[in-house]
PDB file of C-alpha atoms and ligand atoms in Angstrom:
ATOM      1  CA  MET P 574      -6.847 -18.332   5.895  1.00 40.00           C
ATOM      2  CA  THR P 575      -6.017 -15.039   7.490  1.00 43.00           C
ATOM      3  CA  GLN P 576      -8.279 -12.911   9.592  1.00 44.00           C
ATOM      4  CA  HIS P 577      -9.346  -9.355   9.176  1.00 43.00           C
ATOM      5  CA  PRO P 578      -9.173  -6.884  12.040  1.00 43.00           C
ATOM      6  CA  THR P 579     -12.370  -5.690  13.622  1.00 42.00           C
ATOM      7  CA  PRO P 580     -12.511  -2.018  12.751  1.00 39.00           C
ATOM      8  CA  ALA P 581     -11.623   0.151  15.717  1.00 38.00           C
ATOM      9  CA  GLN P 582     -13.721   3.160  16.576  1.00 39.00           C
ATOM     10  CA  PRO P 583     -13.586   5.443  13.560  1.00 36.00           C
ATOM     11  CA  THR P 584     -10.936   8.070  13.906  1.00 39.00           C
ATOM     12  CA  ALA P 585     -12.664  11.421  13.940  1.00 37.00           C
ATOM     13  CA  PRO P 586     -11.509  13.738  11.187  1.00 39.00           C
ATOM     14  CA  SER P 587      -9.041  16.054  12.754  1.00 42.00           C
ATOM     15  CA  THR P 588      -6.487  18.608  11.724  1.00 42.00           C
ATOM     16  CA  GLU P 589      -4.382  17.889  14.823  1.00 42.00           C
ATOM     17  CA  HIS P 590      -2.161  15.510  12.927  1.00 46.00           C
ATOM     18  CA  ALA P 591      -1.409  18.079  10.277  1.00 46.00           C
ATOM     19  CA  GLN P 592      -0.765  20.882  12.755  1.00 45.00           C
ATOM     20  CA  ASP P 593       1.474  19.174  15.281  1.00 46.00           C
ATOM     21  CA  PRO P 594       4.367  21.571  15.909  1.00 39.00           C
ATOM     22  CA  LYS P 595       6.984  18.838  16.501  1.00 40.00           C
ATOM     23  CA  LEU P 596       8.253  18.486  12.980  1.00 41.00           C
ATOM     24  CA  ARG P 597      11.283  16.681  11.752  1.00 49.00           C
ATOM     25  CA  PRO P 598      12.170  17.036   8.075  1.00 45.00           C
ATOM     26  CA  PRO P 599      12.925  13.654   6.481  1.00 50.00           C
ATOM     27  CA  LYS P 600      16.501  13.111   5.361  1.00 54.00           C
ATOM     28  CA  ALA P 601      16.433  13.759   1.653  1.00 52.00           C
ATOM     29  CA  GLY P 602      18.297  11.895  -1.040  1.00 54.00           C
ATOM     30  CA  ILE P 603      19.093   8.400  -2.132  1.00 61.00           C
ATOM     31  CA  CYS P 604      19.012   5.301   0.010  1.00 62.00           C
ATOM     32  CA  PRO P 605      22.395   3.683  -0.717  1.00 66.00           C
ATOM     33  CA  ASP P 606      22.074   0.714   1.593  1.00 87.00           C
ATOM     34  CA  PRO P 607      19.072  -1.632   1.464  1.00 92.00           C
ATOM     35  CA  LYS P 608      19.611  -2.293   5.177  1.00 94.00           C
ATOM     36  CA  ILE P 609      18.582   1.291   5.916  1.00 94.00           C
ATOM     37  CA  ALA P 610      15.389   0.853   3.948  1.00 96.00           C
ATOM     38  CA  HIS P 611      14.627  -2.504   5.581  1.00 97.00           C
ATOM     39  CA  GLY P 612      15.285  -1.109   9.068  1.00 96.00           C
ATOM     40  CA  TRP P 613      12.956   1.763   8.336  1.00 96.00           C
ATOM     41  CA  LEU P 614      10.188  -0.514   6.990  1.00 97.00           C
ATOM     42  CA  HIS P 615      10.541  -2.748  10.035  1.00 97.00           C
ATOM     43  CA  THR P 616       9.357   0.170  12.209  1.00 97.00           C
ATOM     44  CA  ALA P 617       5.864  -0.182  10.686  1.00 97.00           C
ATOM     45  CA  ARG P 618       3.137  -0.096  13.346  1.00 96.00           C
ATOM     46  CA  PHE P 619      -0.612   0.142  13.234  1.00 93.00           C
ATOM     47  CA  LEU P 620      -1.833   3.734  13.078  1.00 94.00           C
ATOM     48  CA  THR P 621      -5.544   3.596  12.423  1.00 93.00           C
ATOM     49  CA  THR P 622      -8.276   1.918  10.440  1.00 91.00           C
ATOM     50  CA  ALA P 623     -10.812   3.907   8.460  1.00 90.00           C
ATOM     51  CA  PRO P 624     -14.054   2.231   7.432  1.00 83.00           C
ATOM     52  CA  GLN P 625     -14.761   5.185   5.192  1.00 84.00           C
ATOM     53  CA  LEU P 626     -12.737   7.842   3.485  1.00 87.00           C
ATOM     54  CA  GLU P 627     -13.880  10.641   5.761  1.00 89.00           C
ATOM     55  CA  HIS P 628     -12.495   8.719   8.744  1.00 91.00           C
ATOM     56  CA  LEU P 629      -8.955   8.905   7.419  1.00 94.00           C
ATOM     57  CA  PRO P 630      -6.934  11.401   9.437  1.00 95.00           C
ATOM     58  CA  PRO P 631      -5.551  14.257   7.376  1.00 95.00           C
ATOM     59  CA  LEU P 632      -1.771  13.801   7.375  1.00 96.00           C
ATOM     60  CA  THR P 633       1.133  15.770   6.012  1.00 95.00           C
ATOM     61  CA  VAL P 634       3.664  12.925   5.834  1.00 96.00           C
ATOM     62  CA  PRO P 635       4.032  11.066   2.527  1.00 97.00           C
ATOM     63  CA  GLU P 636       1.652   8.135   2.124  1.00 98.00           C
ATOM     64  CA  VAL P 637       2.155   5.066  -0.060  1.00 98.00           C
ATOM     65  CA  ALA P 638      -0.934   3.020  -0.897  1.00 97.00           C
ATOM     66  CA  PHE P 639      -0.930  -0.721  -1.576  1.00 97.00           C
ATOM     67  CA  VAL P 640      -3.779  -1.804  -3.826  1.00 94.00           C
ATOM     68  CA  GLY P 641      -4.722  -4.944  -5.681  1.00 92.00           C
ATOM     69  CA  ARG P 642      -7.308  -7.615  -6.222  1.00 90.00           C
ATOM     70  CA  SER P 643      -7.951 -10.101  -3.423  1.00 87.00           C
ATOM     71  CA  ASN P 644      -5.422 -12.879  -3.383  1.00 90.00           C
ATOM     72  CA  ALA P 645      -2.841 -10.895  -5.363  1.00 94.00           C
ATOM     73  CA  GLY P 646      -0.436 -11.266  -2.440  1.00 94.00           C
ATOM     74  CA  LYS P 647      -0.832  -7.785  -0.927  1.00 94.00           C
ATOM     75  CA  SER P 648      -0.876  -8.790   2.742  1.00 93.00           C
ATOM     76  CA  THR P 649       2.029 -11.158   2.243  1.00 95.00           C
ATOM     77  CA  CYS P 650       3.948  -8.402   0.471  1.00 97.00           C
ATOM     78  CA  ILE P 651       3.352  -5.830   3.231  1.00 97.00           C
ATOM     79  CA  ASN P 652       4.246  -8.336   5.947  1.00 96.00           C
ATOM     80  CA  THR P 653       7.386  -9.387   4.067  1.00 98.00           C
ATOM     81  CA  LEU P 654       8.524  -5.826   3.415  1.00 98.00           C
ATOM     82  CA  THR P 655       8.017  -4.841   7.040  1.00 97.00           C
ATOM     83  CA  GLN P 656       9.357  -8.182   8.347  1.00 97.00           C
ATOM     84  CA  GLN P 657       6.262  -8.599  10.461  1.00 94.00           C
ATOM     85  CA  LYS P 658       4.131 -11.695  10.477  1.00 89.00           C
ATOM     86  CA  ARG P 659       0.685 -10.236  11.006  1.00 87.00           C
ATOM     87  CA  LEU P 660       0.735  -6.524  10.287  1.00 91.00           C
ATOM     88  CA  ALA P 661      -1.552  -6.771   7.266  1.00 90.00           C
ATOM     89  CA  PHE P 662      -4.475  -9.146   7.092  1.00 80.00           C
ATOM     90  CA  ALA P 663      -6.453 -10.400   4.155  1.00 68.00           C
ATOM     91  CA  SER P 664     -10.155 -10.957   4.490  1.00 59.00           C
ATOM     92  CA  LYS P 665     -11.477 -13.733   2.369  1.00 56.00           C
ATOM     93  CA  THR P 666     -14.981 -13.229   3.730  1.00 56.00           C
ATOM     94  CA  PRO P 667     -17.236 -11.869   0.999  1.00 49.00           C
ATOM     95  CA  GLY P 668     -19.333  -8.852   1.865  1.00 44.00           C
ATOM     96  CA  ARG P 669     -17.406  -8.165   5.037  1.00 50.00           C
ATOM     97  CA  THR P 670     -16.803  -4.503   5.763  1.00 53.00           C
ATOM     98  CA  GLN P 671     -13.384  -3.647   4.580  1.00 73.00           C
ATOM     99  CA  SER P 672     -11.385  -0.708   5.731  1.00 85.00           C
ATOM    100  CA  ILE P 673      -8.335   1.289   4.808  1.00 90.00           C
ATOM    101  CA  ASN P 674      -5.615   0.434   7.316  1.00 92.00           C
ATOM    102  CA  LEU P 675      -2.790   2.896   7.928  1.00 95.00           C
ATOM    103  CA  PHE P 676       0.633   1.960   9.281  1.00 96.00           C
ATOM    104  CA  SER P 677       3.178   4.481  10.540  1.00 97.00           C
ATOM    105  CA  LEU P 678       6.810   4.299   9.520  1.00 97.00           C
ATOM    106  CA  GLY P 679       9.746   6.044  11.138  1.00 95.00           C
ATOM    107  CA  LYS P 680      12.296   5.585  13.869  1.00 91.00           C
ATOM    108  CA  GLN P 681      12.104   6.808  17.466  1.00 90.00           C
ATOM    109  CA  GLY P 682       8.339   7.126  17.335  1.00 87.00           C
ATOM    110  CA  ILE P 683       8.520   9.844  14.704  1.00 93.00           C
ATOM    111  CA  THR P 684       6.283   9.107  11.761  1.00 95.00           C
ATOM    112  CA  ASP P 685       8.005  10.098   8.554  1.00 95.00           C
ATOM    113  CA  ALA P 686       5.747   8.164   6.204  1.00 97.00           C
ATOM    114  CA  VAL P 687       2.600   6.081   6.181  1.00 98.00           C
ATOM    115  CA  LEU P 688       1.613   2.891   4.393  1.00 97.00           C
ATOM    116  CA  ALA P 689      -2.041   2.575   3.426  1.00 96.00           C
ATOM    117  CA  ASP P 690      -3.401  -0.931   2.918  1.00 94.00           C
ATOM    118  CA  LEU P 691      -6.517  -0.602   0.777  1.00 92.00           C
ATOM    119  CA  PRO P 692      -9.177  -3.308   0.654  1.00 87.00           C
ATOM    120  CA  GLY P 693      -8.550  -6.055  -1.866  1.00 86.00           C
ATOM    121  CA  TYR P 694     -11.077  -6.038  -4.667  1.00 84.00           C
ATOM    122  CA  GLY P 695     -12.580  -8.373  -7.201  1.00 77.00           C
ATOM    123  CA  TYR P 696     -13.599 -11.149  -4.873  1.00 72.00           C
ATOM    124  CA  ALA P 697     -16.082 -12.997  -7.072  1.00 68.00           C
ATOM    125  CA  ALA P 698     -18.720 -13.542  -4.393  1.00 70.00           C
ATOM    126  CA  VAL P 699     -18.913  -9.891  -3.335  1.00 72.00           C
ATOM    127  CA  PRO P 700     -22.274  -8.379  -4.290  1.00 78.00           C
ATOM    128  CA  ARG P 701     -22.379  -5.804  -7.043  1.00 81.00           C
ATOM    129  CA  GLU P 702     -23.288  -3.008  -4.622  1.00 82.00           C
ATOM    130  CA  ALA P 703     -20.161  -3.701  -2.562  1.00 77.00           C
ATOM    131  CA  LYS P 704     -18.040  -3.648  -5.698  1.00 78.00           C
ATOM    132  CA  LEU P 705     -19.471  -0.298  -6.732  1.00 83.00           C
ATOM    133  CA  ARG P 706     -18.894   1.046  -3.244  1.00 80.00           C
ATOM    134  CA  TRP P 707     -15.301  -0.106  -3.410  1.00 79.00           C
ATOM    135  CA  GLN P 708     -14.828   1.646  -6.753  1.00 82.00           C
ATOM    136  CA  ARG P 709     -16.130   4.906  -5.294  1.00 85.00           C
ATOM    137  CA  VAL P 710     -13.967   4.699  -2.178  1.00 85.00           C
ATOM    138  CA  MET P 711     -10.849   3.739  -4.096  1.00 86.00           C
ATOM    139  CA  GLY P 712     -11.400   6.345  -6.812  1.00 88.00           C
ATOM    140  CA  ASN P 713     -12.002   9.092  -4.278  1.00 91.00           C
ATOM    141  CA  TYR P 714      -9.012   8.072  -2.206  1.00 94.00           C
ATOM    142  CA  LEU P 715      -6.670   8.036  -5.188  1.00 93.00           C
ATOM    143  CA  LEU P 716      -7.939  11.336  -6.501  1.00 92.00           C
ATOM    144  CA  THR P 717      -8.285  13.312  -3.304  1.00 93.00           C
ATOM    145  CA  ARG P 718      -5.754  12.045  -0.745  1.00 96.00           C
ATOM    146  CA  GLU P 719      -3.473  15.048  -0.562  1.00 94.00           C
ATOM    147  CA  ASN P 720      -0.425  13.419   1.023  1.00 96.00           C
ATOM    148  CA  LEU P 721      -0.520  10.444  -1.361  1.00 97.00           C
ATOM    149  CA  ARG P 722       3.035  10.134  -2.649  1.00 97.00           C
ATOM    150  CA  GLY P 723       2.957   6.762  -4.353  1.00 97.00           C
ATOM    151  CA  VAL P 724       0.852   3.758  -5.270  1.00 97.00           C
ATOM    152  CA  VAL P 725       1.929   0.118  -5.439  1.00 98.00           C
ATOM    153  CA  LEU P 726      -0.437  -1.964  -7.568  1.00 97.00           C
ATOM    154  CA  LEU P 727       0.008  -5.672  -6.898  1.00 97.00           C
ATOM    155  CA  ILE P 728      -0.774  -8.023  -9.721  1.00 97.00           C
ATOM    156  CA  ASP P 729      -0.541 -11.788  -9.951  1.00 96.00           C
ATOM    157  CA  PRO P 730       1.132 -12.035 -13.365  1.00 96.00           C
ATOM    158  CA  ARG P 731      -0.412 -15.422 -14.050  1.00 96.00           C
ATOM    159  CA  LEU P 732      -3.847 -13.794 -14.008  1.00 93.00           C
ATOM    160  CA  GLY P 733      -3.036 -10.416 -15.558  1.00 89.00           C
ATOM    161  CA  LEU P 734      -5.129  -7.293 -15.157  1.00 89.00           C
ATOM    162  CA  THR P 735      -8.722  -7.508 -13.994  1.00 86.00           C
ATOM    163  CA  GLU P 736     -11.390  -5.016 -14.990  1.00 84.00           C
ATOM    164  CA  LEU P 737     -10.923  -3.189 -11.689  1.00 85.00           C
ATOM    165  CA  ASP P 738      -7.150  -3.039 -12.183  1.00 90.00           C
ATOM    166  CA  GLU P 739      -7.856  -1.370 -15.528  1.00 90.00           C
ATOM    167  CA  ILE P 740     -10.197   1.137 -13.887  1.00 88.00           C
ATOM    168  CA  LEU P 741      -7.565   1.896 -11.286  1.00 90.00           C
ATOM    169  CA  LEU P 742      -4.928   2.480 -13.968  1.00 92.00           C
ATOM    170  CA  GLU P 743      -7.282   4.909 -15.727  1.00 91.00           C
ATOM    171  CA  VAL P 744      -8.009   6.764 -12.508  1.00 90.00           C
ATOM    172  CA  ILE P 745      -4.419   7.286 -11.483  1.00 91.00           C
ATOM    173  CA  ARG P 746      -2.871   7.879 -14.913  1.00 91.00           C
ATOM    174  CA  PRO P 747      -3.333  11.685 -14.739  1.00 91.00           C
ATOM    175  CA  ARG P 748      -1.823  11.750 -11.239  1.00 93.00           C
ATOM    176  CA  VAL P 749       1.149   9.650 -12.399  1.00 93.00           C
ATOM    177  CA  GLU P 750       1.664  12.169 -15.203  1.00 91.00           C
ATOM    178  CA  GLU P 751       1.653  14.902 -12.565  1.00 92.00           C
ATOM    179  CA  GLY P 752       4.370  13.121 -10.552  1.00 93.00           C
ATOM    180  CA  LEU P 753       2.621  10.527  -8.396  1.00 96.00           C
ATOM    181  CA  LYS P 754       5.009   7.596  -7.956  1.00 97.00           C
ATOM    182  CA  PHE P 755       3.636   4.338  -9.266  1.00 96.00           C
ATOM    183  CA  LEU P 756       4.869   0.770  -9.155  1.00 97.00           C
ATOM    184  CA  VAL P 757       3.262  -2.272 -10.737  1.00 97.00           C
ATOM    185  CA  LEU P 758       4.490  -5.153  -8.604  1.00 98.00           C
ATOM    186  CA  LEU P 759       4.243  -8.593 -10.149  1.00 98.00           C
ATOM    187  CA  THR P 760       3.792 -10.928  -7.207  1.00 98.00           C
ATOM    188  CA  LYS P 761       4.485 -14.662  -6.794  1.00 98.00           C
ATOM    189  CA  ALA P 762       7.307 -14.388  -9.323  1.00 98.00           C
ATOM    190  CA  ASP P 763       8.599 -17.737  -8.058  1.00 98.00           C
ATOM    191  CA  LYS P 764       5.756 -19.336 -10.008  1.00 98.00           C
ATOM    192  CA  LEU P 765       7.072 -18.037 -13.350  1.00 97.00           C
ATOM    193  CA  ASN P 766      10.001 -19.279 -15.373  1.00 97.00           C
ATOM    194  CA  HIS P 767      12.526 -16.766 -16.659  1.00 97.00           C
ATOM    195  CA  ALA P 768      10.868 -16.223 -20.043  1.00 98.00           C
ATOM    196  CA  GLU P 769       7.407 -15.814 -18.509  1.00 97.00           C
ATOM    197  CA  ALA P 770       8.750 -13.376 -15.945  1.00 97.00           C
ATOM    198  CA  GLN P 771      10.466 -11.225 -18.565  1.00 97.00           C
ATOM    199  CA  LYS P 772       7.353 -11.174 -20.718  1.00 97.00           C
ATOM    200  CA  ALA P 773       5.145 -10.199 -17.767  1.00 96.00           C
ATOM    201  CA  LEU P 774       7.601  -7.470 -16.845  1.00 96.00           C
ATOM    202  CA  SER P 775       7.586  -5.938 -20.345  1.00 96.00           C
ATOM    203  CA  ILE P 776       3.798  -5.867 -20.374  1.00 94.00           C
ATOM    204  CA  ALA P 777       3.657  -4.353 -16.885  1.00 95.00           C
ATOM    205  CA  ARG P 778       6.132  -1.640 -17.906  1.00 93.00           C
ATOM    206  CA  LEU P 779       3.785  -0.575 -20.680  1.00 91.00           C
ATOM    207  CA  GLN P 780       0.766  -0.752 -18.392  1.00 90.00           C
ATOM    208  CA  SER P 781       2.449   1.364 -15.730  1.00 91.00           C
ATOM    209  CA  GLY P 782       2.155   4.415 -17.988  1.00 89.00           C
ATOM    210  CA  GLY P 783       5.375   6.090 -16.898  1.00 88.00           C
ATOM    211  CA  GLY P 784       5.598   4.316 -13.564  1.00 93.00           C
ATOM    212  CA  GLU P 785       7.832   1.407 -12.613  1.00 95.00           C
ATOM    213  CA  ALA P 786       7.367  -2.358 -12.832  1.00 96.00           C
ATOM    214  CA  ARG P 787       9.163  -5.031 -10.797  1.00 97.00           C
ATOM    215  CA  LEU P 788       9.021  -8.745 -10.083  1.00 98.00           C
ATOM    216  CA  PHE P 789       8.422  -9.744  -6.486  1.00 98.00           C
ATOM    217  CA  SER P 790       8.383 -13.004  -4.609  1.00 98.00           C
ATOM    218  CA  ALA P 791       7.802 -13.141  -0.878  1.00 97.00           C
ATOM    219  CA  LEU P 792       8.682 -16.837  -1.013  1.00 97.00           C
ATOM    220  CA  LYS P 793      12.087 -16.333  -2.660  1.00 97.00           C
ATOM    221  CA  LYS P 794      12.675 -12.822  -1.262  1.00 96.00           C
ATOM    222  CA  LYS P 795      12.949 -11.555  -4.806  1.00 97.00           C
ATOM    223  CA  GLY P 796      12.698  -7.816  -5.414  1.00 96.00           C
ATOM    224  CA  LEU P 797      12.720  -7.078  -1.700  1.00 97.00           C
ATOM    225  CA  ASP P 798      15.764  -4.789  -1.631  1.00 96.00           C
ATOM    226  CA  GLU P 799      14.689  -2.897  -4.716  1.00 95.00           C
ATOM    227  CA  VAL P 800      11.153  -2.282  -3.514  1.00 97.00           C
ATOM    228  CA  ALA P 801      12.294  -1.310  -0.005  1.00 97.00           C
ATOM    229  CA  GLN P 802      14.746   1.206  -1.431  1.00 95.00           C
ATOM    230  CA  MET P 803      12.154   2.542  -3.841  1.00 96.00           C
ATOM    231  CA  LEU P 804       9.639   3.162  -1.053  1.00 97.00           C
ATOM    232  CA  TRP P 805      12.329   4.874   1.014  1.00 95.00           C
ATOM    233  CA  ARG P 806      13.287   7.110  -1.920  1.00 94.00           C
ATOM    234  CA  TRP P 807       9.696   8.001  -2.750  1.00 95.00           C
ATOM    235  CA  THR P 808       9.058   9.186   0.777  1.00 95.00           C
ATOM    236  CA  HIS P 809      12.410  10.816   1.534  1.00 92.00           C
ATOM    237  CA  GLU P 810      12.975  12.807  -1.620  1.00 83.00           C
ATOM    238  CA  ALA P 811      13.551  16.513  -1.303  1.00 69.00           C
ATOM    239  CA  GLY P 812      10.151  18.149  -1.361  1.00 61.00           C
ATOM    240  CA  ALA P 813       8.460  15.393   0.630  1.00 55.00           C
ATOM    241  CA  PRO P 814       6.406  16.872   3.460  1.00 53.00           C
ATOM    242  CA  ALA P 815       8.005  17.089   6.903  1.00 53.00           C
ATOM    243  CA  ALA P 816       7.715  14.216   9.333  1.00 53.00           C
ATOM    244  CA  THR P 817       5.441  14.698  12.264  1.00 55.00           C
ATOM    245  CA  PRO P 818       4.553  12.760  15.387  1.00 53.00           C
ATOM    246  CA  VAL P 819       1.183  11.157  14.766  1.00 57.00           C
ATOM    247  CA  PRO P 820      -1.083   9.993  17.580  1.00 58.00           C
ATOM    248  CA  GLN P 821      -1.753   6.281  17.230  1.00 58.00           C
ATOM    249  CA  ASP P 822      -4.951   4.330  17.792  1.00 61.00           C
ATOM    250  CA  GLU P 823      -4.933   1.030  19.628  1.00 58.00           C
ATOM    251  CA  PRO P 824      -4.433  -1.879  17.196  1.00 55.00           C
ATOM    252  CA  PRO P 825      -7.781  -3.453  16.368  1.00 52.00           C
ATOM    253  CA  ALA P 826      -8.695  -6.623  18.243  1.00 50.00           C
ATOM    254  CA  LEU P 827      -8.539  -9.730  16.121  1.00 44.00           C
ATOM    255  CA  ASP P 828     -11.618 -11.825  15.896  1.00 42.00           C
TER     256      ASP P 828
HETATM  257  P1  GDP E 977      -4.098 -10.689  -0.527  1.00 50.88           P
HETATM  258  O1  GDP E 977      -5.519 -11.155  -0.551  1.00 50.88           O
HETATM  259  O2  GDP E 977      -3.776  -9.868  -1.741  1.00 50.88           O
HETATM  260  O3  GDP E 977      -3.700  -9.999   0.741  1.00 50.88           O
HETATM  261  O4  GDP E 977      -3.199 -11.999  -0.708  1.00 50.88           O
HETATM  262  P2  GDP E 977      -2.377 -12.846   0.372  1.00 50.88           P
HETATM  263  O5  GDP E 977      -1.170 -12.117   0.821  1.00 50.88           O
HETATM  264  O6  GDP E 977      -3.304 -13.375   1.403  1.00 50.88           O
HETATM  265  O7  GDP E 977      -1.851 -14.047  -0.577  1.00 50.88           O
HETATM  266  C1  GDP E 977      -2.741 -14.840  -1.314  1.00 50.88           C
HETATM  267  C2  GDP E 977      -2.136 -16.213  -1.504  1.00 50.88           C
HETATM  268  O8  GDP E 977      -0.956 -16.129  -2.295  1.00 50.88           O
HETATM  269  C3  GDP E 977      -1.723 -16.883  -0.197  1.00 50.88           C
HETATM  270  O9  GDP E 977      -2.011 -18.249  -0.279  1.00 50.88           O
HETATM  271  C4  GDP E 977      -0.220 -16.661  -0.137  1.00 50.88           C
HETATM  272  O10 GDP E 977       0.449 -17.648   0.603  1.00 50.88           O
HETATM  273  C5  GDP E 977       0.150 -16.702  -1.607  1.00 50.88           C
HETATM  274  N1  GDP E 977       1.375 -15.907  -1.868  1.00 50.88           N
HETATM  275  C6  GDP E 977       1.598 -14.627  -1.529  1.00 50.88           C
HETATM  276  N2  GDP E 977       2.829 -14.236  -1.935  1.00 50.88           N
HETATM  277  C7  GDP E 977       3.392 -15.296  -2.526  1.00 50.88           C
HETATM  278  C8  GDP E 977       4.676 -15.518  -3.161  1.00 50.88           C
HETATM  279  O11 GDP E 977       5.547 -14.658  -3.248  1.00 50.88           O
HETATM  280  N3  GDP E 977       4.865 -16.750  -3.718  1.00 50.88           N
HETATM  281  C9  GDP E 977       3.925 -17.728  -3.678  1.00 50.88           C
HETATM  282  N4  GDP E 977       4.219 -18.886  -4.275  1.00 50.88           N
HETATM  283  N5  GDP E 977       2.729 -17.562  -3.083  1.00 50.88           N
HETATM  284  C10 GDP E 977       2.465 -16.366  -2.514  1.00 50.88           C
END
């Protein structure tokens, strides 16, 4: 069982991040070599944790959110993509305060993108009030986060979509139509045979509503190059906001 970080002091809302004069435009274009994308993802470091939406710092750099039900494999996926053992944590403790964790990406201390790890949802033992709270936070985040460039929805294909996955798809569909990047990532693909995997992929393509769908296995390193390159492209395309140095909080203490 993995542990969840103790939330650090809430980061006060600030416009400093957005106004920092030291800007470096991201290199636009395609990412021809997966090694470049992997090297870039490996720079991931803790930026801040926000117990509530209003504690998220306003940022101008592109942000990619990872969402999914508890146990879908989100923490494993983030740790595998960034080649770090304990960057993302999963809390299996019902009712425990869950926060949005941000990780900076970019070489030489320059943040050119941010990963947002959103709380896993759907844990059966979580009280109804906590579930409703999650829905509000997630809905507001997805609808109002201005620098949100893309969303990765992690799904365990053996379980399919949960009710909250369906709600999430509804919420982001209009934003996907407006250009928000969207990837349905079918995790634990090593547990499927070829026919099952292909079937799950076809269904996920339909569900993605104009987004992408891929198979992923942290165990077999399947889909790693493709997803790394996709994230790089999403955040380095022409038109992506300029990179900016972002002050970092201390990583939260582990309990
Ligand atoms: P989270 O709650 O979404 O963050 O899920 P975790 O990353 O903690 O993963 C949940 C469980 O699925 C753990 O027991 C992982 O070891 C397992 N898991 C994650 N990814 C894979 C994978 O690619 N293959 C297999 N077989 N198991 C996986």
